[in-house]
Short mmCIF file of C-alpha atoms and ligand atoms in Angstrom, two decimals:
data_model
loop_
_atom_site.label_atom_id
_atom_site.label_comp_id
_atom_site.label_asym_id
_atom_site.label_seq_id
_atom_site.Cartn_x
_atom_site.Cartn_y
_atom_site.Cartn_z
CA UNK A 173 109.04 63.21 160.83
CA UNK A 174 108.25 66.73 159.75
CA UNK A 175 104.62 65.76 159.25
CA UNK A 176 104.45 64.27 162.73
CA UNK A 177 105.94 67.39 164.30
CA UNK A 178 103.42 69.51 162.47
CA UNK A 179 100.61 67.29 163.66
CA UNK A 180 101.70 67.57 167.29
CA UNK A 181 101.95 71.34 166.92
CA UNK A 182 98.46 71.71 165.56
CA UNK A 183 97.08 69.44 168.26
CA UNK A 184 98.63 71.70 170.86
CA UNK A 185 97.02 74.70 169.23
CA UNK A 186 93.64 73.08 169.31
CA UNK A 187 93.97 71.91 172.89
CA UNK A 188 92.61 75.00 174.61
CA UNK A 189 89.53 74.96 172.40
CA UNK A 190 88.76 71.38 173.40
CA UNK A 191 89.14 71.87 177.11
CA UNK A 192 87.68 75.36 177.67
CA UNK A 193 84.05 75.83 176.97
CA UNK A 194 83.04 79.45 176.91
CA UNK A 195 79.91 80.96 178.32
CA UNK A 196 77.84 84.09 177.98
CA UNK A 197 77.71 86.45 180.98
CA UNK A 198 75.41 89.48 181.35
CA UNK A 199 75.02 92.47 183.60
CA UNK A 200 72.42 95.25 183.68
CA UNK A 201 73.63 98.59 184.88
CA UNK A 202 72.16 102.12 184.89
CA UNK A 203 74.58 104.56 183.21
CA UNK A 204 74.22 107.76 181.17
CA UNK A 205 70.61 108.00 182.29
CA UNK A 206 69.64 104.69 180.70
CA UNK A 207 69.82 100.92 181.17
CA UNK A 208 72.93 99.31 179.75
CA UNK A 209 72.91 95.56 179.27
CA UNK A 210 76.47 94.28 178.89
CA UNK A 211 76.99 90.77 177.50
CA UNK A 212 80.42 89.16 177.21
CA UNK A 213 81.64 85.75 176.17
CA UNK A 214 84.34 84.53 178.54
CA UNK A 215 86.05 81.40 179.85
CA UNK A 216 84.80 81.90 183.40
CA UNK A 217 82.98 84.23 185.77
CA UNK A 218 86.14 86.01 186.92
CA UNK A 219 87.22 86.83 183.37
CA UNK A 220 83.69 87.99 182.51
CA UNK A 221 83.52 90.27 185.57
CA UNK A 222 86.85 91.78 184.53
CA UNK A 223 85.49 92.61 181.07
CA UNK A 224 82.21 93.97 182.46
CA UNK A 225 84.08 96.16 184.95
CA UNK A 226 86.20 97.58 182.11
CA UNK A 227 83.13 98.33 180.01
CA UNK A 228 81.40 100.10 182.92
CA UNK A 229 84.40 102.30 183.69
CA UNK A 230 84.74 103.23 180.01
CA UNK A 231 81.05 104.24 179.77
CA UNK A 232 81.39 106.31 182.97
CA UNK A 233 84.48 108.02 181.54
CA UNK A 234 82.56 108.97 178.39
CA UNK A 235 79.58 110.17 180.40
CA UNK A 236 81.77 112.58 182.37
CA UNK A 237 83.23 113.93 179.12
CA UNK A 238 80.05 114.48 177.13
CA UNK A 239 77.27 114.91 179.67
CA UNK A 240 75.59 118.29 179.55
CA UNK A 241 73.83 117.64 182.89
CA UNK A 242 77.02 117.52 184.89
CA UNK A 243 78.28 121.09 185.30
CA UNK A 244 81.88 119.89 185.54
CA UNK A 245 81.99 118.25 182.08
CA UNK A 246 83.90 119.84 179.21
CA UNK A 247 80.63 119.94 177.27
CA UNK A 248 79.00 122.10 179.96
CA UNK A 249 82.03 124.36 179.91
CA UNK A 250 81.63 124.85 176.13
CA UNK A 251 77.97 125.73 176.72
CA UNK A 252 78.75 128.20 179.51
CA UNK A 253 81.27 129.96 177.28
CA UNK A 254 78.86 130.35 174.33
CA UNK A 255 79.27 133.81 172.80
CA UNK A 256 82.24 134.49 175.10
CA UNK A 257 85.33 132.47 174.19
CA UNK A 258 86.57 129.18 172.72
CA UNK A 259 87.13 126.29 175.12
CA UNK A 260 90.08 123.93 174.76
CA UNK A 261 88.85 120.33 175.03
CA UNK A 262 90.25 116.79 174.89
CA UNK A 263 90.99 115.64 171.33
CA UNK A 264 88.42 112.89 171.86
CA UNK A 265 85.61 115.39 172.45
CA UNK A 266 86.88 117.65 169.67
CA UNK A 267 86.81 114.76 167.19
CA UNK A 268 83.34 113.67 168.32
CA UNK A 269 82.03 117.19 167.67
CA UNK A 270 83.80 117.21 164.30
CA UNK A 271 82.02 113.97 163.33
CA UNK A 272 78.69 115.38 164.58
CA UNK A 273 79.11 118.37 162.25
CA UNK A 274 79.88 116.00 159.36
CA UNK A 275 76.64 114.14 160.06
CA UNK A 276 74.76 117.45 160.19
CA UNK A 277 76.14 118.28 156.74
CA UNK A 278 75.23 114.91 155.30
CA UNK A 279 71.68 115.05 156.71
CA UNK A 280 71.04 118.66 155.64
CA UNK A 281 70.94 119.70 159.27
CA UNK A 282 68.35 117.11 160.43
CA UNK A 283 70.93 115.99 162.97
CA UNK A 284 72.20 118.95 164.95
CA UNK A 285 73.81 118.79 168.39
CA UNK A 286 72.93 122.46 168.88
CA UNK A 287 69.27 121.32 169.13
CA UNK A 288 70.08 121.64 172.86
CA UNK A 289 69.72 125.44 172.59
CA UNK A 290 66.00 124.77 172.91
CA UNK A 291 66.06 122.08 175.59
CA UNK A 292 65.03 124.57 178.30
CA UNK A 293 61.67 124.69 176.47
CA UNK A 294 61.19 121.03 175.62
CA UNK A 295 61.71 119.14 178.86
CA UNK A 296 60.80 115.48 178.90
CA UNK A 297 61.01 114.98 182.67
CA UNK A 298 57.36 115.72 183.38
CA UNK A 299 58.01 119.32 184.44
CA UNK A 300 56.05 121.01 181.65
CA UNK A 301 52.29 120.79 181.67
CA UNK A 302 51.20 122.83 178.67
CA UNK A 303 52.44 123.25 175.11
CA UNK A 304 55.11 125.94 174.85
CA UNK A 305 54.39 129.31 173.44
CA UNK A 306 54.95 129.53 169.66
CA UNK A 307 56.77 132.86 169.98
CA UNK A 308 59.11 131.46 172.59
CA UNK A 309 60.05 128.63 170.23
CA UNK A 310 60.48 131.02 167.34
CA UNK A 311 62.90 133.16 169.33
CA UNK A 312 64.96 130.18 170.52
CA UNK A 313 65.12 128.14 167.30
CA UNK A 314 67.56 130.64 165.78
CA UNK A 315 70.22 129.39 168.19
CA UNK A 316 70.06 125.92 166.62
CA UNK A 317 72.68 126.02 163.88
CA UNK A 318 75.61 123.61 163.62
CA UNK A 319 77.34 126.08 161.27
CA UNK A 320 77.82 128.36 164.26
CA UNK A 321 79.96 125.78 166.07
CA UNK A 322 83.51 126.95 165.44
CA UNK A 323 86.24 124.32 165.62
CA UNK A 324 89.91 125.19 165.81
CA UNK A 325 91.95 122.00 165.25
CA UNK A 326 95.28 123.67 166.05
CA UNK A 327 94.02 124.63 169.52
CA UNK A 328 91.61 121.71 169.91
CA UNK A 329 89.06 124.35 170.87
CA UNK A 330 85.32 124.65 170.40
CA UNK A 331 83.40 127.92 170.31
CA UNK A 332 79.66 128.42 170.14
CA UNK A 333 79.37 131.75 168.35
CA UNK A 334 76.23 133.10 169.97
CA UNK A 335 75.27 133.47 173.61
CA UNK A 336 72.26 131.22 174.17
CA UNK A 337 73.64 128.39 172.02
CA UNK A 338 74.08 124.98 173.60
CA UNK A 339 75.16 121.54 172.44
CA UNK A 340 74.07 118.09 173.66
CA UNK A 341 74.90 114.52 172.69
CA UNK A 342 71.54 112.88 173.47
CA UNK A 343 71.27 111.50 169.94
CA UNK A 344 74.75 110.05 169.58
CA UNK A 345 76.26 109.58 173.05
CA UNK A 346 74.89 106.13 173.83
CA UNK A 347 76.01 104.81 170.46
CA UNK A 348 79.45 106.35 170.96
CA UNK A 349 79.72 104.80 174.44
CA UNK A 350 78.71 101.38 173.07
CA UNK A 351 81.43 101.62 170.40
CA UNK A 352 84.11 102.71 172.85
CA UNK A 353 83.26 100.02 175.41
CA UNK A 354 83.36 97.39 172.67
CA UNK A 355 86.70 98.73 171.35
CA UNK A 356 88.22 98.56 174.81
CA UNK A 357 87.06 94.97 175.41
CA UNK A 358 88.34 93.87 172.01
CA UNK A 359 91.74 95.44 172.78
CA UNK A 360 91.84 93.51 176.08
CA UNK A 361 91.13 90.20 174.38
CA UNK A 362 87.33 90.06 174.68
CA UNK A 363 86.38 87.73 171.84
CA UNK A 364 82.67 88.40 171.67
CA UNK A 365 79.91 90.38 173.28
CA UNK A 366 77.15 92.93 172.98
CA UNK A 367 77.02 96.40 174.50
CA UNK A 368 73.36 97.30 174.57
CA UNK A 369 72.46 100.84 175.65
CA UNK A 370 68.66 100.60 175.95
CA UNK A 371 68.35 99.22 172.42
CA UNK A 372 71.36 100.98 170.92
CA UNK A 373 73.79 98.14 170.49
CA UNK A 374 77.11 97.09 169.10
CA UNK A 375 77.89 93.35 168.84
CA UNK A 376 81.08 91.56 167.93
CA UNK A 377 82.21 87.95 167.61
CA UNK A 378 79.71 85.13 167.88
CA UNK A 379 77.81 83.26 170.55
CA UNK A 380 79.81 80.47 172.30
CA UNK A 381 78.21 77.90 169.94
CA UNK A 382 79.66 79.86 166.96
CA UNK A 383 76.21 81.03 165.87
CA UNK A 384 75.90 84.78 165.11
CA UNK A 385 74.11 86.99 167.61
CA UNK A 386 70.49 87.40 166.61
CA UNK A 387 68.31 90.40 167.15
CA UNK A 388 64.57 90.61 167.01
CA UNK A 389 62.80 93.74 165.82
CA UNK A 390 59.43 94.48 167.34
CA UNK A 391 56.74 96.76 166.11
CA UNK A 392 56.47 99.56 168.69
CA UNK A 393 52.72 99.68 168.12
CA UNK A 394 52.50 96.02 169.15
CA UNK A 395 55.52 95.36 171.30
CA UNK A 396 54.79 91.68 171.89
CA UNK A 397 55.03 90.92 168.21
CA UNK A 398 58.46 90.34 166.70
CA UNK A 399 58.17 91.03 162.98
CA UNK A 400 61.74 90.41 161.88
CA UNK A 401 64.89 88.71 162.98
CA UNK A 402 68.37 89.33 161.75
CA UNK A 403 71.88 88.18 162.53
CA UNK A 404 74.24 90.80 163.91
CA UNK A 405 77.74 90.08 162.66
CA UNK A 406 80.19 92.77 163.82
CA UNK A 407 77.47 95.32 163.38
CA UNK A 408 75.47 97.84 165.31
CA UNK A 409 71.77 98.39 165.49
CA UNK A 410 70.05 101.40 166.99
CA UNK A 411 66.40 102.35 167.32
CA UNK A 412 65.00 105.83 167.83
CA UNK A 413 61.37 105.93 168.75
CA UNK A 414 58.65 108.12 170.11
CA UNK A 415 57.26 105.36 172.31
CA UNK A 416 59.63 105.58 175.27
CA UNK A 417 60.46 109.22 175.78
CA UNK A 418 57.61 111.59 174.99
CA UNK A 419 55.17 113.96 176.64
CA UNK A 420 51.44 114.44 176.20
CA UNK A 421 50.26 118.07 176.37
CA UNK A 422 46.63 119.06 175.79
CA UNK A 423 46.01 115.53 174.47
CA UNK A 424 48.78 115.76 171.87
CA UNK A 425 51.84 113.53 171.94
CA UNK A 426 55.27 115.16 171.49
CA UNK A 427 58.39 113.10 170.72
CA UNK A 428 61.78 113.97 172.16
CA UNK A 429 63.33 114.42 168.72
CA UNK A 430 63.33 118.04 167.65
CA UNK A 431 63.18 119.29 164.08
CA UNK A 432 66.05 121.82 164.07
CA UNK A 433 64.32 123.85 161.37
CA UNK A 434 61.20 124.55 163.40
CA UNK A 435 62.12 123.85 167.03
CA UNK A 436 59.05 121.58 167.29
CA UNK A 437 59.11 117.82 168.00
CA UNK A 438 58.83 115.51 164.97
CA UNK A 439 55.73 113.48 164.33
CA UNK A 440 54.65 110.80 161.90
CA UNK A 441 56.98 107.91 162.74
CA UNK A 442 56.78 105.36 165.52
CA UNK A 443 60.35 104.10 165.22
CA UNK A 444 63.46 104.17 163.08
CA UNK A 445 65.98 101.31 163.28
CA UNK A 446 69.38 101.78 161.65
CA UNK A 447 72.07 99.15 161.11
CA UNK A 448 75.62 100.34 160.55
CA UNK A 449 79.20 99.24 161.21
CA UNK A 450 79.33 101.54 164.25
CA UNK A 451 76.67 102.39 166.84
CA UNK A 452 77.69 106.07 166.81
CA UNK A 453 76.72 106.44 163.16
CA UNK A 454 73.62 104.25 163.55
CA UNK A 455 72.50 106.35 166.54
CA UNK A 456 72.96 109.68 164.77
CA UNK A 457 71.29 108.44 161.58
CA UNK A 458 68.30 106.95 163.41
CA UNK A 459 67.60 110.37 164.91
CA UNK A 460 68.20 112.04 161.53
CA UNK A 461 65.78 109.77 159.65
CA UNK A 462 63.18 110.50 162.32
CA UNK A 463 63.52 114.19 161.40
CA UNK A 464 63.85 113.68 157.63
CA UNK A 465 60.81 111.44 157.29
CA UNK A 466 60.28 108.28 155.23
CA UNK A 467 61.11 109.39 151.71
CA UNK A 468 64.06 111.71 152.31
CA UNK A 469 65.37 109.50 155.12
CA UNK A 470 65.40 106.27 153.09
CA UNK A 471 66.81 108.09 150.10
CA UNK A 472 69.77 109.28 152.17
CA UNK A 473 70.30 105.86 153.83
CA UNK A 474 70.33 104.17 150.40
CA UNK A 475 73.30 106.32 149.44
CA UNK A 476 75.45 105.30 152.40
CA UNK A 477 77.36 102.02 151.95
CA UNK A 478 76.82 99.34 154.60
CA UNK A 479 73.96 101.18 156.29
CA UNK A 480 70.38 99.85 156.41
CA UNK A 481 67.16 101.11 157.88
CA UNK A 482 63.68 99.97 158.90
CA UNK A 483 61.01 102.57 159.61
CA UNK A 484 57.66 101.95 161.28
CA UNK A 485 55.23 104.76 160.67
CA UNK A 486 52.60 105.81 163.18
CA UNK A 487 50.00 103.65 161.42
CA UNK A 488 52.17 100.54 161.82
CA UNK A 489 53.35 100.55 158.18
CA UNK A 490 56.84 99.13 157.59
CA UNK A 491 59.31 100.83 155.22
CA UNK A 492 62.75 99.37 154.46
CA UNK A 493 65.90 100.67 152.81
CA UNK A 494 66.89 99.16 149.48
CA UNK A 495 69.55 96.64 150.46
CA UNK A 496 68.42 95.27 153.78
CA UNK A 497 68.17 91.50 154.18
CA UNK A 498 65.94 90.48 157.02
CA UNK A 499 64.08 87.33 157.87
CA UNK A 500 60.47 88.45 157.99
CA UNK A 501 58.22 86.49 160.30
P1 ADP B 859 67.03 107.66 172.22
O1 ADP B 859 67.57 108.57 173.29
O2 ADP B 859 65.64 107.19 172.47
O3 ADP B 859 67.98 106.59 171.82
P2 ADP B 859 67.77 109.31 170.00
O4 ADP B 859 69.07 108.64 169.77
O5 ADP B 859 66.97 109.58 168.78
O6 ADP B 859 66.81 108.55 170.95
O7 ADP B 859 68.10 110.66 170.71
C1 ADP B 859 67.11 111.59 171.02
C2 ADP B 859 67.76 112.65 171.86
O8 ADP B 859 68.65 113.40 171.02
C3 ADP B 859 66.80 113.65 172.41
O9 ADP B 859 66.36 113.26 173.69
C4 ADP B 859 67.67 114.90 172.47
O10 ADP B 859 68.51 114.82 173.60
C5 ADP B 859 68.55 114.77 171.26
N1 ADP B 859 68.00 115.38 170.02
C6 ADP B 859 66.71 115.72 169.76
N2 ADP B 859 66.56 116.18 168.51
C7 ADP B 859 67.79 116.16 167.94
C8 ADP B 859 68.30 116.53 166.66
N3 ADP B 859 67.51 116.98 165.69
N4 ADP B 859 69.64 116.37 166.43
C9 ADP B 859 70.46 115.92 167.40
N5 ADP B 859 70.04 115.57 168.62
C10 ADP B 859 68.72 115.67 168.91
MG1 MG B 860 70.09 108.62 167.97
#
């Protein structure tokens, strides 16, 4: 009798799985100055739209917190008060800045949100037509220094010590938004999906057929050619490259990633792809490796558990971190 009861119980538990087949639903939307592609697995269109709507509102919320373009954001307020006084901010922004400083420390300053102190010189919107003056860069690069960002945890305040300093989250914001949107959907019962912020993505769960999500990595120097595939199981993957956002001045190509030591854009690599448990970390590290270069970058990645990296140099050469398992094609 007991066995029978148990059998009926387990049949009831299985019932929803037999009758509901799940599907994948996608939406493209322009947020944070880039294309987001939101994929969710849901029972029906209405449920999927609910999840997508939640993800969009979460990304918009983060954008209004961290954007340095919008003058009303807390980030802009911190920048306006540089050299004047500390600014009390939401704990969420405070903690993000705290993590950014940690990443700066662990990358010997290759990643530095105060790179933005020089973003009035390096504009990637087509408005500059000739290479900036070396002296101008020299006099501005001194404002890039994460050690001059003063955090006061008791007040939840942030102070940029010197007038002229500025912070920006261009190298970590999309990854952070992808993580937060995913977290929200998981907390609301979203079983699987991918938040893809123009190639910076966080995936969870599996496809409706129980297969893991698969990503293809292309060589930026030959975009039509996929050179590796790998499954993405509760993991994030982010690519930083010089092939999408760059400027050409006097015949020379300048990437949008700035070396905080010199104030000049970094050269030598075509793309850096980082895999990590969270997109925020992957995003920040992809930018850092771009600055650190092949040898120092891979050396640092090899020391971080659960983080992998693939670099394509500007000659098309492929360099991988020590523990990565990819299916090469
Ligand atoms: P993408 O925007 O293509 O995903 P990244 O994540 O590498 O690329 O971010 C590059 C952006 O990060 C730049 O456009 C700029 O806003 C900012 N940035 C540039 N150099 C640095 C740096 N050394 N540290 C932190 N942020 C940077
Ligand atoms: Mg980045």
